XYZ file of C-alpha atoms in Angstrom:
392
model
C -22.420 24.808 18.116
C -21.974 27.998 19.767
C -18.495 28.503 18.610
C -19.508 27.453 14.865
C -22.079 30.273 14.936
C -19.376 32.585 16.692
C -16.683 31.839 13.556
C -19.517 32.975 11.047
C -19.757 36.524 12.449
C -16.181 36.975 12.480
C -14.575 39.233 10.241
C -13.340 37.587 6.924
C -10.987 38.810 4.296
C -12.248 36.486 1.556
C -10.054 36.988 -1.410
C -11.139 35.694 -4.918
C -9.046 33.943 -7.209
C -10.685 33.627 -10.280
C -8.652 34.325 -12.979
C -7.284 38.010 -12.318
C -9.872 38.738 -10.425
C -8.903 40.985 -6.920
C -12.472 41.144 -5.458
C -12.859 40.874 -1.413
C -15.579 40.246 0.574
C -15.797 39.977 4.213
C -19.243 37.910 4.454
C -19.196 34.222 3.014
C -23.120 35.560 1.699
C -21.501 38.010 -0.124
C -18.417 35.727 -1.359
C -20.648 32.996 -2.678
C -22.837 35.525 -4.543
C -19.831 37.113 -6.093
C -18.135 33.847 -6.964
C -21.713 32.843 -8.808
C -21.266 35.750 -11.144
C -18.037 34.081 -12.304
C -19.491 30.576 -13.045
C -22.781 32.322 -14.608
C -20.282 34.227 -17.004
C -18.092 31.115 -17.366
C -20.827 28.916 -18.462
C -22.204 31.461 -20.805
C -19.112 31.861 -22.511
C -18.698 27.975 -22.866
C -21.999 28.122 -24.744
C -21.322 31.184 -26.946
C -17.953 29.852 -28.095
C -19.185 26.198 -28.390
C -16.116 24.518 -26.780
C -18.101 21.423 -25.970
C -14.757 19.002 -24.924
C -13.320 17.961 -21.711
C -12.095 21.737 -20.954
C -16.062 23.007 -21.543
C -15.883 23.568 -17.730
C -12.284 24.472 -16.679
C -11.815 25.762 -13.081
C -10.059 29.323 -13.729
C -8.927 29.492 -10.031
C -5.331 30.402 -9.355
C -3.371 27.178 -9.002
C -6.222 24.606 -9.719
C -6.573 23.533 -13.079
C -9.330 21.195 -12.772
C -11.803 20.153 -15.556
C -14.495 18.323 -16.544
C -17.329 17.781 -18.877
C -20.218 17.684 -16.299
C -21.728 21.037 -15.380
C -22.681 19.716 -11.889
C -19.661 18.558 -10.661
C -18.004 21.643 -12.157
C -20.045 23.782 -10.285
C -19.845 22.008 -6.918
C -16.001 22.101 -7.157
C -15.959 26.219 -7.961
C -18.051 26.289 -4.748
C -15.939 24.256 -2.727
C -13.063 26.997 -3.373
C -15.128 29.571 -1.788
C -15.425 26.995 1.298
C -11.822 26.323 1.212
C -11.280 30.007 1.270
C -12.995 30.681 4.492
C -11.463 27.461 6.172
C -7.961 28.978 5.110
C -8.828 32.236 6.573
C -9.425 30.665 10.257
C -6.443 28.934 9.928
C -4.671 31.764 9.276
C -6.279 33.730 12.112
C -5.650 31.009 14.473
C -1.716 31.221 13.569
C -1.913 35.105 13.981
C -3.697 34.871 17.486
C -0.948 32.270 18.759
C 2.216 33.029 18.097
C 4.118 30.101 19.548
C 2.760 28.076 16.991
C 5.099 27.418 14.039
C 4.193 28.663 10.514
C 2.735 26.383 8.212
C 5.352 24.153 6.155
C 3.046 23.770 2.984
C 3.923 24.611 -0.391
C 2.064 27.788 -1.213
C 2.026 26.415 -4.934
C -0.423 23.708 -3.618
C -2.815 25.849 -1.578
C -5.715 25.729 -3.880
C -5.554 22.263 -4.683
C -8.801 21.013 -3.240
C -10.056 17.222 -2.678
C -11.882 15.504 -5.376
C -15.556 15.575 -4.598
C -17.334 12.163 -5.650
C -20.810 12.891 -4.746
C -23.016 15.794 -4.122
C -23.855 17.310 -0.707
C -26.499 15.262 0.402
C -28.047 15.300 3.981
C -28.824 11.981 5.171
C -30.663 13.196 8.318
C -33.767 11.148 9.005
C -36.409 12.033 6.973
C -34.284 14.516 5.208
C -32.629 14.158 1.779
C -32.019 18.035 0.996
C -28.682 18.336 -1.555
C -26.495 21.027 -2.194
C -23.938 22.428 -4.720
C -22.631 24.776 -2.098
C -20.841 23.130 0.943
C -21.229 26.312 3.171
C -25.006 26.018 2.777
C -25.144 22.164 3.346
C -23.076 22.634 6.102
C -25.198 25.042 7.912
C -28.309 23.020 6.922
C -26.600 20.265 8.847
C -26.103 22.502 12.024
C -30.167 23.064 11.945
C -30.694 19.331 12.457
C -28.208 19.192 15.277
C -29.269 22.311 17.022
C -32.972 20.414 16.681
C -32.011 17.067 17.758
C -34.641 15.367 20.048
C -33.378 14.427 23.721
C -33.936 10.991 25.100
C -34.400 10.384 28.986
C -31.038 8.352 30.289
C -31.693 8.206 33.691
C -33.614 10.754 36.213
C -31.992 13.524 35.591
C -29.813 12.520 32.718
C -30.530 13.344 28.920
C -28.572 12.124 25.961
C -28.765 13.577 22.164
C -30.406 11.073 19.322
C -28.356 11.660 16.338
C -30.691 11.331 13.216
C -27.717 10.362 10.899
C -28.425 7.524 8.749
C -26.106 4.783 7.560
C -25.145 4.464 3.873
C -27.261 0.893 3.659
C -27.617 1.070 -0.451
C -24.448 0.136 -2.194
C -24.041 0.564 -5.922
C -22.693 -2.519 -7.493
C -21.264 -0.753 -10.399
C -18.446 1.559 -8.233
C -19.322 0.540 -4.822
C -20.730 3.466 -3.419
C -23.125 3.733 -0.923
C -26.473 5.527 -0.257
C -28.861 6.328 2.651
C -31.857 5.475 0.581
C -33.077 3.371 -2.429
C -34.382 6.654 -4.207
C -30.483 8.134 -4.164
C -28.970 4.745 -5.299
C -31.337 5.104 -8.326
C -30.553 8.638 -9.141
C -26.578 7.735 -9.305
C -27.318 4.331 -11.287
C -28.371 6.941 -14.147
C -24.866 8.045 -14.499
C -24.072 4.409 -15.042
C -26.620 3.743 -18.088
C -25.395 4.463 -21.415
C -28.527 6.091 -23.572
C -26.010 8.162 -26.446
C -24.576 6.491 -29.326
C -21.655 8.279 -31.375
C -22.929 8.557 -35.116
C -19.503 8.132 -36.275
C -18.394 4.840 -34.210
C -19.947 2.654 -31.592
C -18.841 4.386 -28.704
C -21.754 4.900 -26.236
C -21.756 7.412 -23.512
C -24.424 8.187 -20.235
C -24.303 11.862 -21.047
C -24.598 14.541 -23.922
C -21.521 16.182 -22.945
C -19.522 13.164 -22.711
C -20.834 12.458 -26.280
C -19.612 15.931 -27.440
C -16.110 15.478 -25.717
C -15.635 12.078 -27.497
C -16.601 13.691 -30.822
C -14.419 16.507 -30.554
C -11.319 14.361 -29.132
C -11.869 11.362 -31.349
C -13.419 12.519 -34.865
C -12.107 16.347 -35.203
C -9.036 17.696 -36.172
C -10.051 21.089 -34.971
C -7.503 22.377 -32.401
C -8.345 25.895 -31.278
C -5.949 26.535 -28.612
C -3.262 27.563 -29.819
C 0.060 28.893 -27.940
C 1.521 32.449 -28.254
C 5.114 31.409 -28.359
C 5.667 28.771 -30.904
C 3.145 27.069 -33.629
C 2.028 24.436 -31.074
C -2.234 23.643 -30.973
C -4.120 21.574 -29.131
C -7.641 20.506 -28.334
C -8.587 21.896 -24.666
C -7.211 24.762 -22.480
C -5.535 22.100 -20.215
C -3.039 20.803 -22.646
C -2.014 24.282 -23.517
C -1.482 25.499 -20.092
C 0.873 21.999 -19.614
C 2.822 23.424 -23.215
C 3.089 26.720 -22.009
C 5.111 25.605 -18.782
C 7.689 24.462 -21.055
C 8.345 27.972 -22.377
C 9.328 29.041 -18.602
C 12.895 28.578 -17.123
C 11.567 27.930 -13.794
C 9.616 24.540 -12.743
C 6.149 25.219 -12.159
C 6.084 22.964 -9.038
C 8.541 21.938 -6.376
C 8.215 19.384 -3.832
C 6.466 20.417 -0.449
C 9.119 18.168 1.532
C 11.946 20.291 2.882
C 15.092 18.396 2.281
C 13.806 17.006 -1.263
C 15.066 19.367 -4.301
C 12.411 17.440 -6.610
C 10.674 19.985 -9.494
C 8.256 19.440 -12.061
C 6.207 21.199 -14.893
C 3.092 19.500 -13.970
C 0.682 18.579 -10.663
C 0.407 15.152 -12.442
C 4.283 14.823 -11.778
C 4.407 15.980 -8.609
C 1.947 13.610 -7.045
C 3.342 10.891 -8.736
C 6.609 11.560 -7.391
C 5.050 12.040 -3.682
C 3.518 8.400 -3.927
C 6.615 6.983 -5.075
C 9.157 8.655 -2.524
C 7.161 10.462 0.552
C 4.229 8.171 0.651
C 5.656 4.617 0.219
C 2.828 3.747 -2.288
C 4.713 1.297 -4.566
C 2.730 -1.536 -3.912
C 1.060 -3.024 -6.619
C -2.780 -2.313 -6.371
C -3.900 -3.446 -9.871
C -4.550 -7.178 -10.057
C -5.500 -9.284 -13.130
C -9.117 -10.783 -12.904
C -7.636 -13.766 -14.852
C -4.732 -14.933 -13.297
C -4.187 -12.766 -10.311
C -1.097 -11.490 -11.372
C -0.122 -7.754 -9.669
C 1.067 -4.336 -11.208
C 1.729 -0.969 -9.734
C 0.275 0.782 -12.951
C -2.851 0.577 -14.747
C -1.050 0.764 -18.209
C 0.907 -2.413 -17.590
C -1.923 -4.564 -16.621
C -3.742 -3.285 -19.951
C -0.636 -4.573 -21.675
C -0.840 -7.781 -19.813
C -4.415 -8.478 -20.893
C -4.110 -7.626 -24.124
C -0.939 -9.839 -24.649
C -1.157 -12.531 -21.947
C -4.902 -13.011 -22.250
C -5.889 -11.423 -25.713
C -8.679 -9.116 -24.220
C -9.716 -5.964 -26.678
C -11.189 -2.996 -26.038
C -14.953 -2.846 -26.505
C -16.024 -1.360 -29.713
C -16.055 2.778 -29.609
C -14.350 2.423 -26.338
C -10.930 3.503 -26.685
C -9.422 2.197 -23.344
C -9.960 -0.374 -20.648
C -11.487 0.938 -17.280
C -10.629 -0.508 -13.684
C -12.906 -0.413 -10.473
C -11.729 -0.698 -7.021
C -12.693 -4.118 -4.782
C -13.151 -4.622 -1.455
C -9.987 -5.821 -0.877
C -8.236 -2.649 -2.172
C -7.237 -3.946 -5.391
C -8.069 -2.489 -9.007
C -9.472 -5.013 -11.649
C -10.673 -4.524 -14.923
C -14.331 -3.579 -15.071
C -16.320 -6.076 -16.505
C -20.153 -4.483 -16.559
C -21.582 -1.534 -18.717
C -25.507 -0.863 -18.222
C -26.942 0.400 -21.334
C -30.555 1.338 -21.986
C -32.648 -1.325 -24.029
C -33.443 1.425 -26.440
C -30.198 1.945 -27.098
C -29.547 -1.531 -27.200
C -31.831 -2.052 -29.648
C -31.001 0.931 -31.925
C -27.179 -0.915 -31.909
C -28.807 -4.630 -32.869
C -30.831 -2.943 -35.580
C -27.684 -1.031 -36.843
C -25.352 -4.391 -36.707
C -28.284 -6.279 -38.331
C -27.815 -4.214 -41.212
C -24.199 -4.226 -41.474
C -24.240 -8.308 -41.130
C -21.899 -8.206 -38.160
C -22.864 -9.822 -34.566
C -23.548 -8.006 -31.450
C -20.845 -7.874 -28.636
C -21.281 -10.251 -25.951
C -24.535 -9.643 -24.111
C -24.998 -11.290 -20.770
C -28.225 -10.672 -18.657
C -31.169 -8.521 -19.636
C -32.233 -7.360 -16.319
C -35.950 -8.237 -15.514
C -38.776 -4.907 -15.580
C -40.418 -4.993 -12.252
C -44.292 -4.397 -12.148
C -43.790 -0.632 -10.701
C -41.145 -0.127 -13.562
C -38.130 -0.372 -11.904
C -35.406 -2.691 -12.461
C -34.848 -5.390 -9.834
C -31.778 -7.747 -9.731
C -29.312 -9.221 -7.373
C -27.078 -5.986 -7.737
C -29.771 -3.299 -6.744
C -32.921 -1.433 -8.332
C -32.567 0.515 -11.286
C -35.382 3.130 -12.488
C -35.554 2.277 -16.108
C -34.610 -1.118 -18.180
C -31.335 -1.258 -18.935
C -29.316 -4.330 -20.869
C -25.886 -5.492 -19.035
C -23.085 -6.078 -21.255
C -19.350 -7.201 -21.347
C -17.148 -4.207 -21.079
C -13.771 -6.108 -22.060
C -14.518 -8.786 -24.517
C -12.136 -11.932 -25.494
C -11.325 -11.702 -29.228
C-alpha cells in the first residue's frame, strides 16, 4: 500500500492521444478531467450529427479504432486509456531507472491496444457494490478497503488480515458471466432481454442504440463517410479508415515478432496472423451441438448448420451467434429472451398477417415479488424464452 501511495505522488508525463490533442498533465486527476471533456464533446457531436450507427461512439485515441453503440462501454473504454497511459509511464520510469534492463520489444504500433472490458468495475468487498467507469477511481476505492481491513487474532501475538472480497457466486445462464450478488446478476440480465422491435422487419433488440444501428445498416442506403482520395463511401468511420489504408504505400501494421516479416493493413489481420502462426491457435473451437463436428472458424460452422442440419436464421436476425461453454468450445446460442410486452406485440402482428409465431419454448413464471424465477436464474421482469435458431 505504501508503494502505491508513493507512486501516486510521482511526477508523471501523461500525454493525451485523443485525435490531434497534445495536452500533457502531471497528475491523474487533471488528466482524467481533461479526457472527460473529449468524451463530453464527442457525445455532443454524435447527437448533433445524428450518427446513430455502430460508429456512434468511435474511440479517437491514436492507434485504437475501438467502436461500440453502447455509451457506457465507450466511456469505460476511454477512461481505461487514461489508466493505461499511467501504467506506460510507470513502465518507462522503471526502464530509465534500471539501465541494465533490455528495452521493450513490443511493436509501438500496437501500444494503445487495450484489453476488451467485458464488465464494469464493480467492488465486490463485503457489504459494498460500488461501481465505477474509471479504473483509476475503482482501484483507489479498493485500496481503501485494504487499508481498513479487519484483523483476526491467530495466536497470542500473531494477527492476520481478513480479506472481505466475495466470490462470484451467481452465474448468468445466457453468457456464463459470474456476479457476487443476485442484484448484480439481475442488472446484467437486462442486457439479454429484447424490448425493442424494428418497424421494418422482425429484428428485436435489447437497446435503442442497437435498434438504431440495425436500421441504419440494414434499411438505409445512406453512406455519409466519403473517401477524400476516391469515390468510395461507407456507413461508418471504422470502414472508412480501413479503406483509407489502401491508399497508403506502407502497410499499417507489422508483426511484432522480431524474425517475422508479415505485414497487414488491418489490426484484425495481424491478430489472425498471431493466432495462426505464433500462438498455436489452430485447434478447432467451434462445435456443432447436433453432431459434435468441430470447426476452426465460426463461419464454417454456420455453413455446416445451414446445409447439413437445415437450420435457418431467426426472422429479422442476420446471423447465428455462438456461446462459449465450460469445455471451451463455442456452440450455437439457442436461446434469446424477449419481454412479454414485446412478445404480445409480435403475436398480434403475426396474427394479422396470418403467419405462425417463431417456435416458443418456456414462458418463465412470474414470482409474487415481481421477479422471474427459473432453474437458470432470477430475472427482474417477465420474459419469454425463445429459440434463436429454427429448423426449417
